[in-house]
Amino acid sequence: MALAQHSPRRHRSPYSSSSPMYTIPHFGRASDVIAEARASLKHPTRPFTPAPNKRDREKGLIWNEGNNIDEADYRRFIAGRRTVPIAHQSPHRPLASPLPRRLEPICSADRLHAATATESQDDADDEAGYYPSNKLSVDHASESIQYFPTPAMTPIPPMDSPSSSRPETASPPRSKIDEDQHWTCIIDKLRALTSQGSSNLLERFLEVCSAMSAAHWLRHGQDKTQERRQREYVMREIIKWMDTAGEPEVAIAGCKIVLNITRHDRVLANACKLLFKLSKTERNDAFFADYQVSDGLVDFISRYLSGLRPPKTLFGPRCALLTYAIATLRNISHGDQNGKAVVTAGGVRALGRAMKMITELDLRHRPDDQFMQAIHLLIQTTAALRNLISSQEHYICFLQIVSKGDSQTVVEILVRLLHPDVGLHDSPEIMLSVCRILSKLSLNPDFLPYLGGSQNIDAFLHLLVKYQADKHNLQPLLVRICFILGNLTTTLSTDHAHLRSGISDLVALLGMYISVEVGTDSEEEEEYGAYQGKETEEVLIKLIRLLANIAIDPVGGQRIVEMIEIEALVDLLGHKPVTDHEELVLNIVGALANFSFYQEVNNYVISRKVEIAKYMINLLLHNNPEAVVEALRILANLSHYSDVRSVMAKQRGTEILTILLDHANRSVLYQTCGVLINVVSPSTTPGGGSCIHRSIITQNDGVEKLVECMEDALAKDDYDLAAVAEKALHNIEMCSAWSQA
């Protein structure tokens, strides 16, 4: 039987669409399957599967239309925690009943209370679990005060006692410490404080503070958890009391307790903000004094600064907290009572520690936000110190050492703030505030050694040069700097040598201000027109006084008189009448007296000696003895020149000298005799007119007055005055003998 001819067998896919769905799939021979498998090892045909986080769920996965998954949920599914093995899960999710049902709570109230209490006990942090529900609202546009909201405290088990004087208040924590006398006393006094009215409020407040202080403010015990729960209870009661009362007196009293009882930065910030707002109203100063808030603030600032290690932890909310606390001290220290309380509590020392911490921060390399935080803190700190220095009794506190392990005093730290390397030179407000404090301290000789020295003087000069041409009304800063340097140079010392390097800058600054004041240079007058007014005159007064003191040093004096700008002092003297500008004229005359002493060098003051002599003759009869003395000193220096003596004879200067011999002031008499010695000196040539002066003196009874002056001086054992009077008489006699010859 012949076999039928068949076409070659074609292997179809087991799931070919041409085969009926009920047909059993037909596979090829075993040899064909093995060959295909071997080929797949060399050239795999399995499609690429992307990583889970790079899959396109719209293309790579099949989703039901109603089963869209949020992208965030999908990410959590991919990168979530370890999953539980499928074997431990139910293979099928039970179908939900189509009928409505009541939802059960996730956790019952009892279980929730127990769980929360357990978490509170397990937390080792001192203030864990305590966060106020809202921040303190300080509305500057409204007089209403919003106090602390009642915080969500750690649940405290109720006491067994069924009765309570305040049923709405949670009971204090109950444990073996409830029998402790301190805690029982605190509870009784706290309830008396918060439950009763405003009668005897201060007395009840002091009792609570005394009880809390005896218990170390619920610290330093054995059971830290129990102490923390007790503090939370006290905090809750105080905050409720403040919120219910709504009175400034209650708020001030409550904030003092808050500052001592808690260490939570957020709560402390709320308390300091509230105290700061209340301190803006002057009528609340009495409450701050009665409840001794200044003591609490100083103690709080000291404790808080001690906890900031290293200093870089100062920035952020903590810096704002300290700023509010110190700003409160600044506001209340305006009054004498609160100011004394701040000083007695060690406020100067605490503020000095705050400044020292800032000097260690290297502000030049800090971000702008941190730099501005430090600036705001320093502004309040220096302003508070400026209030405390209003009384000379408090000066001694600025010589205190800021901390036990440090050798720096408060005044040294203040001067340190002025150094360029600290990085505060770009804040004129701080520079002015610091210089205001130092200018007052410079009046006390005990502080001068701390203000002098090469580095400190260089810092002052650097500030002077930096702000000399500033148009933002910084003349008060220049006035304070010149005043401090002037006090440092009242007597000859090493500080004069340190100031020699700044003489050129000081004289140039003087020339600029004189040109503005006199108005000789229209361009400079227009450029520096903001200087016009009383502030310009104040700068001139202090600057001229400083240059006059520097001239005590021979080297410094010669450098000053050799600069042409110093000649402008004569123009200023003629521009300002003494009746309207007495202090300025007095300082100009004193400076010219020192400058006219140097006659061996190219002195620009001597070049205008005749003009100066005319001005001085007009001052000889002034009511101010000091002005008369300085004018006589100038005439004593200039009367060596014949042209000056001629002017004195023509302008009735010698006649006025004989009138001054009747003056009651000893200094006036001494300087008058000195000028008479020069005008009738026998060394004068015939052209000098010494005989003219002798005749003027004789005609005005000058000889008799000199004899009387000498006799009175001898009677008072004033041998110096008697000697100059006798010298003047001797020269008159020698002049008479010379004329007869």
PDB file of C-alpha atoms in Angstrom, residues 488-589:
ATOM      1  CA  LEU A 488      42.971 109.960  76.706  1.00  0.00           C
ATOM      2  CA  THR A 489      45.348 112.822  75.859  1.00  0.00           C
ATOM      3  CA  THR A 490      44.626 115.310  78.658  1.00  0.00           C
ATOM      4  CA  THR A 491      48.008 114.450  80.169  1.00  0.00           C
ATOM      5  CA  LEU A 492      51.165 113.496  78.319  1.00  0.00           C
ATOM      6  CA  SER A 493      51.387 109.703  77.983  1.00  0.00           C
ATOM      7  CA  THR A 494      52.289 106.956  75.544  1.00  0.00           C
ATOM      8  CA  ASP A 495      48.914 107.434  73.855  1.00  0.00           C
ATOM      9  CA  HIS A 496      50.268 110.631  72.275  1.00  0.00           C
ATOM     10  CA  ALA A 497      52.881 108.581  70.450  1.00  0.00           C
ATOM     11  CA  HIS A 498      50.197 106.178  69.180  1.00  0.00           C
ATOM     12  CA  LEU A 499      48.153 109.096  67.839  1.00  0.00           C
ATOM     13  CA  ARG A 500      50.988 110.559  65.760  1.00  0.00           C
ATOM     14  CA  SER A 501      50.096 108.316  62.832  1.00  0.00           C
ATOM     15  CA  GLY A 502      46.592 109.793  62.704  1.00  0.00           C
ATOM     16  CA  ILE A 503      47.527 113.481  62.863  1.00  0.00           C
ATOM     17  CA  SER A 504      47.307 113.991  59.097  1.00  0.00           C
ATOM     18  CA  ASP A 505      43.803 112.484  58.989  1.00  0.00           C
ATOM     19  CA  LEU A 506      42.648 114.536  61.977  1.00  0.00           C
ATOM     20  CA  VAL A 507      43.937 117.837  60.559  1.00  0.00           C
ATOM     21  CA  ALA A 508      42.457 117.049  57.135  1.00  0.00           C
ATOM     22  CA  LEU A 509      39.119 116.325  58.793  1.00  0.00           C
ATOM     23  CA  LEU A 510      39.375 119.646  60.634  1.00  0.00           C
ATOM     24  CA  GLY A 511      40.024 121.524  57.398  1.00  0.00           C
ATOM     25  CA  MET A 512      37.028 119.891  55.721  1.00  0.00           C
ATOM     26  CA  TYR A 513      34.643 120.773  58.544  1.00  0.00           C
ATOM     27  CA  ILE A 514      35.959 124.346  58.815  1.00  0.00           C
ATOM     28  CA  SER A 515      35.501 124.893  55.082  1.00  0.00           C
ATOM     29  CA  VAL A 516      31.925 123.696  55.407  1.00  0.00           C
ATOM     30  CA  GLU A 517      31.249 125.845  58.466  1.00  0.00           C
ATOM     31  CA  VAL A 518      32.853 128.996  57.074  1.00  0.00           C
ATOM     32  CA  GLY A 519      31.551 128.361  53.551  1.00  0.00           C
ATOM     33  CA  THR A 520      34.718 129.305  51.706  1.00  0.00           C
ATOM     34  CA  ASP A 521      34.566 126.363  49.295  1.00  0.00           C
ATOM     35  CA  SER A 522      31.254 126.258  47.468  1.00  0.00           C
ATOM     36  CA  GLU A 523      31.855 122.780  46.020  1.00  0.00           C
ATOM     37  CA  GLU A 524      32.583 121.204  49.396  1.00  0.00           C
ATOM     38  CA  GLU A 525      29.710 123.134  50.927  1.00  0.00           C
ATOM     39  CA  GLU A 526      27.342 121.597  48.398  1.00  0.00           C
ATOM     40  CA  GLU A 527      28.843 118.118  48.761  1.00  0.00           C
ATOM     41  CA  TYR A 528      28.775 118.042  52.538  1.00  0.00           C
ATOM     42  CA  GLY A 529      25.765 120.268  53.037  1.00  0.00           C
ATOM     43  CA  ALA A 530      24.251 117.724  55.397  1.00  0.00           C
ATOM     44  CA  TYR A 531      26.858 118.670  57.977  1.00  0.00           C
ATOM     45  CA  GLN A 532      25.401 122.150  58.468  1.00  0.00           C
ATOM     46  CA  GLY A 533      23.975 122.858  61.880  1.00  0.00           C
ATOM     47  CA  LYS A 534      24.700 122.240  65.485  1.00  0.00           C
ATOM     48  CA  GLU A 535      26.103 118.742  64.918  1.00  0.00           C
ATOM     49  CA  THR A 536      28.889 120.186  62.768  1.00  0.00           C
ATOM     50  CA  GLU A 537      29.846 122.562  65.550  1.00  0.00           C
ATOM     51  CA  GLU A 538      29.903 119.668  68.031  1.00  0.00           C
ATOM     52  CA  VAL A 539      32.353 117.790  65.816  1.00  0.00           C
ATOM     53  CA  LEU A 540      34.548 120.883  65.547  1.00  0.00           C
ATOM     54  CA  ILE A 541      34.573 121.434  69.308  1.00  0.00           C
ATOM     55  CA  LYS A 542      35.703 117.888  70.095  1.00  0.00           C
ATOM     56  CA  LEU A 543      38.131 117.705  67.172  1.00  0.00           C
ATOM     57  CA  ILE A 544      39.852 121.009  68.032  1.00  0.00           C
ATOM     58  CA  ARG A 545      40.131 119.936  71.671  1.00  0.00           C
ATOM     59  CA  LEU A 546      41.723 116.648  70.599  1.00  0.00           C
ATOM     60  CA  LEU A 547      44.305 118.380  68.405  1.00  0.00           C
ATOM     61  CA  ALA A 548      45.105 120.829  71.198  1.00  0.00           C
ATOM     62  CA  ASN A 549      45.770 117.914  73.558  1.00  0.00           C
ATOM     63  CA  ILE A 550      47.921 116.125  70.979  1.00  0.00           C
ATOM     64  CA  ALA A 551      50.006 119.303  70.694  1.00  0.00           C
ATOM     65  CA  ILE A 552      51.216 118.734  74.260  1.00  0.00           C
ATOM     66  CA  ASP A 553      53.552 116.178  72.709  1.00  0.00           C
ATOM     67  CA  PRO A 554      56.438 118.106  71.072  1.00  0.00           C
ATOM     68  CA  VAL A 555      56.622 115.752  68.101  1.00  0.00           C
ATOM     69  CA  GLY A 556      52.880 115.773  67.568  1.00  0.00           C
ATOM     70  CA  GLY A 557      52.600 119.521  68.061  1.00  0.00           C
ATOM     71  CA  GLN A 558      55.245 120.295  65.437  1.00  0.00           C
ATOM     72  CA  ARG A 559      53.528 118.010  62.927  1.00  0.00           C
ATOM     73  CA  ILE A 560      50.210 119.759  63.478  1.00  0.00           C
ATOM     74  CA  VAL A 561      51.435 123.349  63.032  1.00  0.00           C
ATOM     75  CA  GLU A 562      53.326 122.447  59.852  1.00  0.00           C
ATOM     76  CA  MET A 563      50.065 121.499  58.088  1.00  0.00           C
ATOM     77  CA  ILE A 564      48.452 124.349  56.199  1.00  0.00           C
ATOM     78  CA  GLU A 565      44.917 123.282  57.140  1.00  0.00           C
ATOM     79  CA  ILE A 566      45.559 124.414  60.714  1.00  0.00           C
ATOM     80  CA  GLU A 567      45.617 128.014  59.491  1.00  0.00           C
ATOM     81  CA  ALA A 568      41.858 127.790  58.905  1.00  0.00           C
ATOM     82  CA  LEU A 569      41.338 128.005  62.679  1.00  0.00           C
ATOM     83  CA  VAL A 570      41.937 131.758  62.439  1.00  0.00           C
ATOM     84  CA  ASP A 571      39.203 132.075  59.800  1.00  0.00           C
ATOM     85  CA  LEU A 572      36.828 130.084  61.970  1.00  0.00           C
ATOM     86  CA  LEU A 573      37.621 132.310  64.954  1.00  0.00           C
ATOM     87  CA  GLY A 574      36.666 135.406  62.983  1.00  0.00           C
ATOM     88  CA  HIS A 575      33.527 133.739  61.643  1.00  0.00           C
ATOM     89  CA  LYS A 576      32.055 132.738  65.018  1.00  0.00           C
ATOM     90  CA  PRO A 577      31.111 135.435  67.550  1.00  0.00           C
ATOM     91  CA  VAL A 578      31.911 134.466  71.099  1.00  0.00           C
ATOM     92  CA  THR A 579      28.475 135.467  72.369  1.00  0.00           C
ATOM     93  CA  ASP A 580      26.744 132.779  70.282  1.00  0.00           C
ATOM     94  CA  HIS A 581      29.465 130.126  70.146  1.00  0.00           C
ATOM     95  CA  GLU A 582      31.287 130.436  73.445  1.00  0.00           C
ATOM     96  CA  GLU A 583      32.362 126.788  73.758  1.00  0.00           C
ATOM     97  CA  LEU A 584      33.669 126.639  70.201  1.00  0.00           C
ATOM     98  CA  VAL A 585      35.599 129.911  70.562  1.00  0.00           C
ATOM     99  CA  LEU A 586      37.023 128.790  73.888  1.00  0.00           C
ATOM    100  CA  ASN A 587      38.365 125.581  72.330  1.00  0.00           C
ATOM    101  CA  ILE A 588      39.823 127.475  69.364  1.00  0.00           C
ATOM    102  CA  VAL A 589      41.657 129.880  71.668  1.00  0.00           C
TER     103      VAL A 589
END
